[in-house]
Tab-separated table of C-alpha atoms in Angstrom:
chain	number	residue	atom	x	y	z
A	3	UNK	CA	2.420	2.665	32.611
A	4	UNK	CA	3.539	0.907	35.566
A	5	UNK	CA	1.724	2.515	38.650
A	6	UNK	CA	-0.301	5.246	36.385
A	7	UNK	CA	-3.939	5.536	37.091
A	8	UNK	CA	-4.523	5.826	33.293
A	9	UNK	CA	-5.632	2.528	32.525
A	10	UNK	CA	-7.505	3.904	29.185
A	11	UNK	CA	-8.288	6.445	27.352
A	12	UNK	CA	-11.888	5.718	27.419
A	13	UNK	CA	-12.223	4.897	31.693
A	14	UNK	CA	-10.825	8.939	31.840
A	15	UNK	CA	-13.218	10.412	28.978
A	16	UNK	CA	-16.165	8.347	31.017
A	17	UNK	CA	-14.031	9.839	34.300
A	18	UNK	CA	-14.050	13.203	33.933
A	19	UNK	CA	-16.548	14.478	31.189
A	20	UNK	CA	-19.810	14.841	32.010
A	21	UNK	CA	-22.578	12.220	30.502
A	22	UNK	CA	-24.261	14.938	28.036
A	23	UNK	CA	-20.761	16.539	26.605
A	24	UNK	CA	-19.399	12.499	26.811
A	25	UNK	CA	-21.864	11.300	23.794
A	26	UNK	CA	-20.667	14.430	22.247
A	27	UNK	CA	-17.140	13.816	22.223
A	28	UNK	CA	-17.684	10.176	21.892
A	29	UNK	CA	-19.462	10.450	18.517
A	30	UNK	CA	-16.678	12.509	17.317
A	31	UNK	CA	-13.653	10.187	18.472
A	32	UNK	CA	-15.394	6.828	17.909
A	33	UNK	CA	-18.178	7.195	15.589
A	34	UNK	CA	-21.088	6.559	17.864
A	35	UNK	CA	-22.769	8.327	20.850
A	36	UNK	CA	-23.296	5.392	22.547
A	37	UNK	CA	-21.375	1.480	21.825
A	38	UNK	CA	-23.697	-1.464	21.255
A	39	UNK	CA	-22.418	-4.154	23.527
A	40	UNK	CA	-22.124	-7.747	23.003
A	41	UNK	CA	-23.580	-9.590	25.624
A	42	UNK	CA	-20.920	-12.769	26.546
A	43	UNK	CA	-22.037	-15.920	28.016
A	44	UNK	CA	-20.878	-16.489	31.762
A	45	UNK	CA	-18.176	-19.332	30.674
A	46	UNK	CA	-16.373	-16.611	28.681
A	47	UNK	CA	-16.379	-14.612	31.238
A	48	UNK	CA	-16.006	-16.612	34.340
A	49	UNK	CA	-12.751	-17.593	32.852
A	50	UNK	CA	-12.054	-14.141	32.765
A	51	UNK	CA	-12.477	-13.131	36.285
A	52	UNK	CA	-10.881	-16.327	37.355
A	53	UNK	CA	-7.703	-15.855	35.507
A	54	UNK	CA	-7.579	-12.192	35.834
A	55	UNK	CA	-8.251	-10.502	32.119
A	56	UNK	CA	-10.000	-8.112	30.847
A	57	UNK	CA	-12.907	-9.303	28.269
A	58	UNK	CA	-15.426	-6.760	26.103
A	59	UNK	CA	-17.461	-7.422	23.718
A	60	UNK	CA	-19.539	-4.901	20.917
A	61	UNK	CA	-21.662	-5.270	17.821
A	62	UNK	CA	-21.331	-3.320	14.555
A	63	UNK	CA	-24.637	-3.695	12.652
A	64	UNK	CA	-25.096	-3.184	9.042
A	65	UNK	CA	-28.527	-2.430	7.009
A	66	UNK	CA	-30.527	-5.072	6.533
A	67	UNK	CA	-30.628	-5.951	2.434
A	68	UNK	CA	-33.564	-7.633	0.246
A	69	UNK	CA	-30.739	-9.239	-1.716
A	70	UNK	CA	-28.204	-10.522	0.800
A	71	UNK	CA	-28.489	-12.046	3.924
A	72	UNK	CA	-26.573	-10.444	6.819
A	73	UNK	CA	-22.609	-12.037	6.960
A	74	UNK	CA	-22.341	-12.162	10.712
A	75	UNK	CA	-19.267	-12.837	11.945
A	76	UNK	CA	-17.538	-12.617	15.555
A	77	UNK	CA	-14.104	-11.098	15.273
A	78	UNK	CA	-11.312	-12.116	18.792
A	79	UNK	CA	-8.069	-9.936	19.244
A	80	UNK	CA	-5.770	-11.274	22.335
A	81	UNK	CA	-3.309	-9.017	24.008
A	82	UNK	CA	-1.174	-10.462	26.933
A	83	UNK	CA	1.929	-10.044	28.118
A	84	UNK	CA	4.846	-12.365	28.639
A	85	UNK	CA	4.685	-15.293	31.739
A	86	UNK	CA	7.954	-15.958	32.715
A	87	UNK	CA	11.612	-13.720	32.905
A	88	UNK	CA	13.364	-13.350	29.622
A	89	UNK	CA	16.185	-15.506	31.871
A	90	UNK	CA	14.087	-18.730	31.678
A	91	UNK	CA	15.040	-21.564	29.772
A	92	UNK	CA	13.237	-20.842	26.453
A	93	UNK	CA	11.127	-23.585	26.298
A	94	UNK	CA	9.462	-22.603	29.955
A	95	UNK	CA	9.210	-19.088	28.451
A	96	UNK	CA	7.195	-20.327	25.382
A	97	UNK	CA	5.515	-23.365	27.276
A	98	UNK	CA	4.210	-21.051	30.280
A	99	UNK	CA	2.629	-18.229	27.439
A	100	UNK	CA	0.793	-21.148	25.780
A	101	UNK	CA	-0.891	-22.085	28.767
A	102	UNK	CA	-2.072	-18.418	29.072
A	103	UNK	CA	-3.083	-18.195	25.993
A	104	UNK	CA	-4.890	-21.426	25.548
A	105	UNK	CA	-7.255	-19.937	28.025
A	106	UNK	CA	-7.711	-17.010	25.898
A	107	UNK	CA	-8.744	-18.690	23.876
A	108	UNK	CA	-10.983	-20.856	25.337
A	109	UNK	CA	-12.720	-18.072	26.385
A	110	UNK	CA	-13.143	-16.905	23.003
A	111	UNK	CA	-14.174	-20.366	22.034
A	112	UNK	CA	-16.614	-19.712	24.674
A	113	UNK	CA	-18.150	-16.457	23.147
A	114	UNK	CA	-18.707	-17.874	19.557
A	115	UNK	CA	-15.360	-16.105	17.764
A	116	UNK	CA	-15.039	-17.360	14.441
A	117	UNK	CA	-11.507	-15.271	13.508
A	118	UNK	CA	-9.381	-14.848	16.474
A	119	UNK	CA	-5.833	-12.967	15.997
A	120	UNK	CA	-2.897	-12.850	18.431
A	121	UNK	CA	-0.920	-10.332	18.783
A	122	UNK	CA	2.916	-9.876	16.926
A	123	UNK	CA	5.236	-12.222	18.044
A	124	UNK	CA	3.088	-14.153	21.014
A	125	UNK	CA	5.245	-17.045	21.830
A	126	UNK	CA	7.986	-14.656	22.822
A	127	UNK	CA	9.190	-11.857	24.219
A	128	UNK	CA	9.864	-8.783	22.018
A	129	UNK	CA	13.495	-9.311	22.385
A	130	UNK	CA	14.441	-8.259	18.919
A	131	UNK	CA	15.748	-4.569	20.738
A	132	UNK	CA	18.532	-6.325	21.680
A	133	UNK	CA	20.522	-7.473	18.782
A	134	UNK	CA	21.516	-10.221	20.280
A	135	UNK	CA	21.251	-13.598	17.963
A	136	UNK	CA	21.196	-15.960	21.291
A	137	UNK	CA	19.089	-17.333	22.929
A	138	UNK	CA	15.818	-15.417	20.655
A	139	UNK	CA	16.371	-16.963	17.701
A	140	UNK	CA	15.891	-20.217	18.988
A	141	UNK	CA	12.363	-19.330	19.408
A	142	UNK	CA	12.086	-19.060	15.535
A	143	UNK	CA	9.752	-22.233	14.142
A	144	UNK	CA	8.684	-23.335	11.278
A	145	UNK	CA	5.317	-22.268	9.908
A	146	UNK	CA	3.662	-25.315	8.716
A	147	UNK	CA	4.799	-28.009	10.940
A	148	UNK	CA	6.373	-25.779	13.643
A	149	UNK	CA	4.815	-26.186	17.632
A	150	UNK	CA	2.886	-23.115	17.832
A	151	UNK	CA	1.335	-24.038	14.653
A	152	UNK	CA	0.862	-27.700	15.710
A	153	UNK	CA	-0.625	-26.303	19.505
A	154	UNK	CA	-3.096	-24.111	17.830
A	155	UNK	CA	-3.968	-26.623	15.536
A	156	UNK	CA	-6.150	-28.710	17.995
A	157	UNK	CA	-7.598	-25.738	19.051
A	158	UNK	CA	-9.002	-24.310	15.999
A	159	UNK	CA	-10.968	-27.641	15.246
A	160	UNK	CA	-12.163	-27.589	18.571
A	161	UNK	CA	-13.885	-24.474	17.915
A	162	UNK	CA	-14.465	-24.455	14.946
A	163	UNK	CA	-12.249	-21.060	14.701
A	164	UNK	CA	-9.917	-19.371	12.125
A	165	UNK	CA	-6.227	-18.277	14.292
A	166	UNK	CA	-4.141	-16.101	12.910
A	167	UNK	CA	-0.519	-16.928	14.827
A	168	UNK	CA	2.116	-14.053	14.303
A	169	UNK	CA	5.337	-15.814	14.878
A	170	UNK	CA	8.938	-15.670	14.396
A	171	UNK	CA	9.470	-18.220	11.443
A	172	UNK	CA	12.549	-20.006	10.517
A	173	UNK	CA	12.708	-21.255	6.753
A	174	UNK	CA	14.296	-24.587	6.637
A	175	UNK	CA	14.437	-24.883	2.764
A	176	UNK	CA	15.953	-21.114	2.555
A	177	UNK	CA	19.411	-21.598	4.717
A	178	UNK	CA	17.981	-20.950	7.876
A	179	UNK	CA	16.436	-17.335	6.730
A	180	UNK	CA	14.280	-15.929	9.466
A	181	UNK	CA	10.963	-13.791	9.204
A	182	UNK	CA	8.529	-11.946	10.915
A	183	UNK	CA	5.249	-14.254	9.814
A	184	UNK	CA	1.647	-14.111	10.189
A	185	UNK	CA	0.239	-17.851	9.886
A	186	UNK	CA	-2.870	-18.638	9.193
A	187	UNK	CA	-4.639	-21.900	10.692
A	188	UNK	CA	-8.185	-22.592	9.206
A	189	UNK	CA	-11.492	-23.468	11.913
A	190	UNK	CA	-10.965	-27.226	10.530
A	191	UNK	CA	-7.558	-27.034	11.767
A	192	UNK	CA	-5.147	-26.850	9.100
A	193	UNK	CA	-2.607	-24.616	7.788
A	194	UNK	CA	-4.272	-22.395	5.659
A	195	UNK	CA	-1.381	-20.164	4.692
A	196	UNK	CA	1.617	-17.327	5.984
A	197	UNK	CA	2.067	-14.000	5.214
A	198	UNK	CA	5.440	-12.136	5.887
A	199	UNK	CA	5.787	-8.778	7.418
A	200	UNK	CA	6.357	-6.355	4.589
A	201	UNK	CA	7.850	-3.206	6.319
A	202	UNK	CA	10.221	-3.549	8.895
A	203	UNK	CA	11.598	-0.825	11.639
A	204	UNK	CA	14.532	0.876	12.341
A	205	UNK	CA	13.630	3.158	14.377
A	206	UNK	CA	14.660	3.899	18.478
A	207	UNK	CA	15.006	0.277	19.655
A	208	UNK	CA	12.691	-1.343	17.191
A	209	UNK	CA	16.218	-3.261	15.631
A	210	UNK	CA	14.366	-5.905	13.997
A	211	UNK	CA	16.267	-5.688	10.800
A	212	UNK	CA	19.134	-7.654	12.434
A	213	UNK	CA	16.777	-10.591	12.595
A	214	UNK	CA	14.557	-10.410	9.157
A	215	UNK	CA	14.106	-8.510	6.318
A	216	UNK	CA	11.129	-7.097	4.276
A	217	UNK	CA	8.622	-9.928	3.175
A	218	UNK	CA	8.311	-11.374	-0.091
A	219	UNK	CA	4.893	-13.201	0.279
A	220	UNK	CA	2.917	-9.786	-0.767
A	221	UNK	CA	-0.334	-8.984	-0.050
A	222	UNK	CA	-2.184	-12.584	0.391
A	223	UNK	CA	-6.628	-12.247	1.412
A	224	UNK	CA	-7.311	-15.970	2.783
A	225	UNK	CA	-10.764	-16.757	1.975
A	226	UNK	CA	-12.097	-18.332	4.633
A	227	UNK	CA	-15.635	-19.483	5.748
A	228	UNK	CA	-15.826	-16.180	7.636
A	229	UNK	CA	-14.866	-13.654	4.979
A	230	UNK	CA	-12.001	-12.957	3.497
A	231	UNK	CA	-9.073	-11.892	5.881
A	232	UNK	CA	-5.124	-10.681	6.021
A	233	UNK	CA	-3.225	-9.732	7.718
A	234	UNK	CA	-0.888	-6.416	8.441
A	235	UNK	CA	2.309	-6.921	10.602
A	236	UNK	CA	2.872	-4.316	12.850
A	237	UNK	CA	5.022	-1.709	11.288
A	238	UNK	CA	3.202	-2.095	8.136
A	239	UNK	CA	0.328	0.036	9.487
A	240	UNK	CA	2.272	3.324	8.620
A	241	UNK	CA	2.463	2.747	5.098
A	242	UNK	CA	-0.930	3.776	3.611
A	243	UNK	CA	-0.119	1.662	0.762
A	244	UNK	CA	0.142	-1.438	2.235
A	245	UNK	CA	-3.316	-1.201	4.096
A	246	UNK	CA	-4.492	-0.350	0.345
A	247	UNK	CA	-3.385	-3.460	-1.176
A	248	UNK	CA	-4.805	-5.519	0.981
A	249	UNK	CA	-8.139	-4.280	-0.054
A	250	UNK	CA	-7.458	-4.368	-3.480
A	251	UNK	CA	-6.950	-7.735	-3.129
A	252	UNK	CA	-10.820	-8.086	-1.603
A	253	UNK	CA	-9.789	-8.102	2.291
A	254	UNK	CA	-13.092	-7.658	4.374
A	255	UNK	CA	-11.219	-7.707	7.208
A	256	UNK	CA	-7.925	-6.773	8.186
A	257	UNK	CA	-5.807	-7.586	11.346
A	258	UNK	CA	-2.946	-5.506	12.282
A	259	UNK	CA	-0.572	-7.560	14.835
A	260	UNK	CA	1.541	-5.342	17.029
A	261	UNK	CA	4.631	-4.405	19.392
A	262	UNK	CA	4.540	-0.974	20.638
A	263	UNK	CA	5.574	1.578	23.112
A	264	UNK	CA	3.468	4.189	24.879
A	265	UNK	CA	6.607	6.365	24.079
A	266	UNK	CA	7.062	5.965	20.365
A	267	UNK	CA	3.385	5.282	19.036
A	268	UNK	CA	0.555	5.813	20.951
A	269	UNK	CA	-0.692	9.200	19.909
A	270	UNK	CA	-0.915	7.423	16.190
A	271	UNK	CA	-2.116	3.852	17.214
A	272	UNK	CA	-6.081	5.195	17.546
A	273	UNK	CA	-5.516	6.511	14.011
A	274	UNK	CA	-3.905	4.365	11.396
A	275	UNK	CA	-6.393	1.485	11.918
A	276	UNK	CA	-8.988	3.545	12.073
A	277	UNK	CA	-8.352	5.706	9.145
A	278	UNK	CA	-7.428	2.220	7.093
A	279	UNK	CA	-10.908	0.925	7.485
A	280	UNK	CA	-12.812	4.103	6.286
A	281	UNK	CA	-10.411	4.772	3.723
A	282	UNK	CA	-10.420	0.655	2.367
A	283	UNK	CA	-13.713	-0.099	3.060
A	284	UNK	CA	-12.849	-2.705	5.457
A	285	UNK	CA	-12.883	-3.943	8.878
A	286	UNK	CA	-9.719	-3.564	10.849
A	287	UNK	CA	-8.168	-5.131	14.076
A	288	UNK	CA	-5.149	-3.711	15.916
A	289	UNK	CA	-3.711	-5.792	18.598
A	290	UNK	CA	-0.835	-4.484	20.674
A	291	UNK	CA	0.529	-6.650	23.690
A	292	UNK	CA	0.981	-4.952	27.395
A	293	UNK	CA	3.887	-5.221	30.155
A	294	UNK	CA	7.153	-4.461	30.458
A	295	UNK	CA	9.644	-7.046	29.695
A	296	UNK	CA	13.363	-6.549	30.925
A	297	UNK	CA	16.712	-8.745	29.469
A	298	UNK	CA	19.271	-9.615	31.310
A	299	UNK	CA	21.492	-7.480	28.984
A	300	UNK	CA	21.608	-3.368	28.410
A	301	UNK	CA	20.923	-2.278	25.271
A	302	UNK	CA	21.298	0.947	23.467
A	303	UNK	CA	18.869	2.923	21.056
A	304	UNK	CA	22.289	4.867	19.489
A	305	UNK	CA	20.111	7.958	20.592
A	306	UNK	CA	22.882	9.549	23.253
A	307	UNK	CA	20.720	8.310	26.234
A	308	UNK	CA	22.228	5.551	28.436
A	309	UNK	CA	22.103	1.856	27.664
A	310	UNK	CA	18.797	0.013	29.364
A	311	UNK	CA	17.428	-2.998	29.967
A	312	UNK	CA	13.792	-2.466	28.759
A	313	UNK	CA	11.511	-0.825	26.367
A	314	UNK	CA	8.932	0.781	28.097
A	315	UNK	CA	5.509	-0.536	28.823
A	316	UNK	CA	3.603	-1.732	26.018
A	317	UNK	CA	0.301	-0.003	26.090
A	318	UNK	CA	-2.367	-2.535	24.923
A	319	UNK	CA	-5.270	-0.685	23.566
A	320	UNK	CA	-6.720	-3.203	21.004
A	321	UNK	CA	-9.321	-2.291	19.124
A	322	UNK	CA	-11.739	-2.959	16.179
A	323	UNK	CA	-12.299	-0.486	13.434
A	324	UNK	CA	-15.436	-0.037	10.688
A	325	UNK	CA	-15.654	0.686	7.404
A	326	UNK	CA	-17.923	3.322	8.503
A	327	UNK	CA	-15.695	5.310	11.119
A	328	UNK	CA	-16.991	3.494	13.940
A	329	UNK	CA	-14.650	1.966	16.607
A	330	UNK	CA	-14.640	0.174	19.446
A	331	UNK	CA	-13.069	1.323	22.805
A	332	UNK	CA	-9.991	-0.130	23.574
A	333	UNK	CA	-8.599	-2.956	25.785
A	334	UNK	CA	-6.616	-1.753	28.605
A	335	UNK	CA	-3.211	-0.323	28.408
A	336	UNK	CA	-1.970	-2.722	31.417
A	337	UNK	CA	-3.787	-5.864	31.306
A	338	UNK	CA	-4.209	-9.113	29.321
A	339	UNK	CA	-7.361	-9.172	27.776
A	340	UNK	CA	-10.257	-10.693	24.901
A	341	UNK	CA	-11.941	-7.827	22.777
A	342	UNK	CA	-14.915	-9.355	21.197
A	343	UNK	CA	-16.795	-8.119	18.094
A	344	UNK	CA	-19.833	-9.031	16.083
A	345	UNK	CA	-19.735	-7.150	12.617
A	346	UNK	CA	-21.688	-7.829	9.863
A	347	UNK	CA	-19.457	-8.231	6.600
A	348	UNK	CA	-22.236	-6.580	4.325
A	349	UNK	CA	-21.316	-2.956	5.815
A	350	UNK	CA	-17.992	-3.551	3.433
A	351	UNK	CA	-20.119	-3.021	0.392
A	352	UNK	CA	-22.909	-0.691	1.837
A	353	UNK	CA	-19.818	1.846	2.751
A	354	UNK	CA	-18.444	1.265	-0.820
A	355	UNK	CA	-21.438	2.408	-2.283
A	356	UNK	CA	-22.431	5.278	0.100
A	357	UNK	CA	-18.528	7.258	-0.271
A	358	UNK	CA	-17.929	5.956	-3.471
A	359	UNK	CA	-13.702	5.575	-2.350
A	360	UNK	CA	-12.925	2.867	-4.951
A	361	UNK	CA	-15.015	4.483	-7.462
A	362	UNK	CA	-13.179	7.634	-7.253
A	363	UNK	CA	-9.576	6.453	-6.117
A	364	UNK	CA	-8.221	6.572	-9.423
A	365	UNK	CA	-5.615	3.895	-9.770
A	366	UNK	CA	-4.161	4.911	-12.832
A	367	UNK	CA	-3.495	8.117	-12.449
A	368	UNK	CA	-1.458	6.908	-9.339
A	369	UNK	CA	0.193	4.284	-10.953
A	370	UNK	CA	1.194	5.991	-14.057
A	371	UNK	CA	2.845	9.033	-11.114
A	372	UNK	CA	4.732	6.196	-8.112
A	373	UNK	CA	6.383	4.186	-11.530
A	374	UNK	CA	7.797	7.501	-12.332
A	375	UNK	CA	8.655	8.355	-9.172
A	376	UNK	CA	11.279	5.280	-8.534
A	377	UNK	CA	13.149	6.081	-11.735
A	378	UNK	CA	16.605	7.447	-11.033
A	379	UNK	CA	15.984	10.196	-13.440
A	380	UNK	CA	12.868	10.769	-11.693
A	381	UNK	CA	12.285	14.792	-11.236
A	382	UNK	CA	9.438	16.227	-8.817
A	383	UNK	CA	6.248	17.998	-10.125
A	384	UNK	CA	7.222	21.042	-8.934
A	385	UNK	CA	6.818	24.831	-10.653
A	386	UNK	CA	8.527	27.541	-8.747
């Protein structure tokens, strides 16, 4: 929030709460008394301080085993906010945030990440609020041979690093269709795979249904020399169901690529990660981008209140999320940044046999009730 002191949740908590009653309150929010940080070598964050953002880093251990070696694997989630005005030529827009986030990730590079994900959308502004077809669609690309794919290419064989690119995708061999796509670019540098965003919002000035609909690529785990990853656009992180698929599938870890607004999500955003990796057994990442990006047109949210130019401030806040309950603090609300984490992939199966969830979930029970449930004939299971 421009001008707000509240930079993040955790600088007030450490602010105003005294040290005893803070490990207190910290073991109930986060899962841990005290964070174990990472320490980052001085390249990573020299580049930091030089190009003013915000870089953390934290490790999540898991028991040691007789039978498995420890699967350690460093985890990057970038939040940043657009360079340029939305009234730039698109191609300065889109060239000026690859320069920014080349150094990103050359920082991460830096710190050893082996999975980094960007956030929803990165090459753009989040101009789908405004309806308007021109210019934003003509940052649509496509995913195999498009040039963010192609520009983050080179960088995942330099370091030897798995990038998840959120973009907006234009299918060639579909008439044109546009989607909201997650591509994913292996450490040898080469295109691994997409998935497409399976919920999408219509809700206040989220009007991204005039661009894209619902994905048809389902619920795709790349296997990768770092675990097995997907990925879970955005919106998708309200629907319980699609978190839950993903780890049926055999996701270990789980990035959740986002666009939202202080004033529509952010008592949630903590939450649904969160609750998704205790109640899947898997790591989670949720990425949200920060500033406030005005378009040279108003725009209206059909909600009575006058036409605007903006959203709202993004609020940032990325953060990684255990199978255990434990969670990182967040990025910043205001400020580009590089969250760092070192987790070790055998917690996944240590949790799953400590709570027993997918022992006792009971997929057929469930099954057997939601196939019911979509028939038109379908009556509720209620006795009054």
């Amino acid at each position: 929030m421009s001008g707000s002191a509240f930079t993040s949740l955790e600088e007030t908590l450490k602010k105003y709460i005294p040290t005893e009653e803070l490990l207190e309150v910290k073991r109930v929010l986060y899962g841990q008394s005290e964070e174990k940080p990472l320490a980052l070598p001085k390249e990573a964050t020299t580049l930091a301080q030089k190009n003013n953002f915000e870089i953390k880093g934290y490790v999540f251990d898991a028991l040691p085993e007789s039978t498995r070696p420890a699967r350690i694997v460093k985890v990057g989630a970038i939040q940043h906010s657009i360079v340029l005005p939305t009234s730039a030529p698109i191609l300065d827009q889109r060239n000026a945030i690859y320069d920014k986030i080349k150094t990103l990730i050359d920082a991460a590079g830096a710190a050893g990440v082996n999975v980094v994900c960007l956030q929803e959308a990165w090459t753009m502004p989040f101009a789908f609020c405004t309806r308007e077809k021109h210019p934003w669609c003509e940052f649509a690309e496509d995913a195999v041979t498009g040039p963010s794919t192609q520009f983050l290419q080179v960088l995942a064989k330099q370091y030897n690093m798995v990038i998840i690119s959120p973009i907006l995708e234009r299918d060639e061999n579909h008439g044109d269709t546009i989607w909201n796509t997650a591509v994913v670019i292996s450490n040898h540098g080469t295109y691994l795979g997409k998935h497409r965003k399976n919920h999408i919002p219509r809700v206040g000035d989220f009007n991204e249904s005039t661009y894209y609909y619902e994905g048809n690529t389902g619920h795709p785990v790349f296997e990768t020399e770092f675990g097995r990853i997907a990925i879970n656009i955005c919106y998708g992180r309200h629907h319980p169901q699609n978190w839950m698929m993903f780890g049926i599938n055999g996701a270990e870890i789980v990035f959740n690529p986002s666009a939202t607004i202080g004033a529509l999500s952010e008592p949630l955003w903590g939450i649904e990660a969160r609750n998704a990796a205790i109640a899947n057994s898997y790591f989670t990442v949720a990425i949200n981008r920060v500033g406030t990006e005005t378009f040279p047109n108003e725009f209206s949210s059909g909600d009575g209140k006058p036409a605007h130019k903006d959203f709202g401030p993004f609020y940032g806040s990325s953060y990684v999320a255990c199978p255990d309950g434990k969670r990182s603090p967040g990025l910043s609300r205001d400020k580009d940044g590089l969250l760092v984490a070192e987790i070790d992939l055998n917690l996944c199966r240590q949790i799953k046999d400590h709570w027993g969830f997918r022992m006792t979930q009971r997929l057929p029970l469930y099954a057997d009730a939601l196939n019911a449930a979509i028939q038109l004939d379908f009556q509720p299971q209620i006795f009054k």
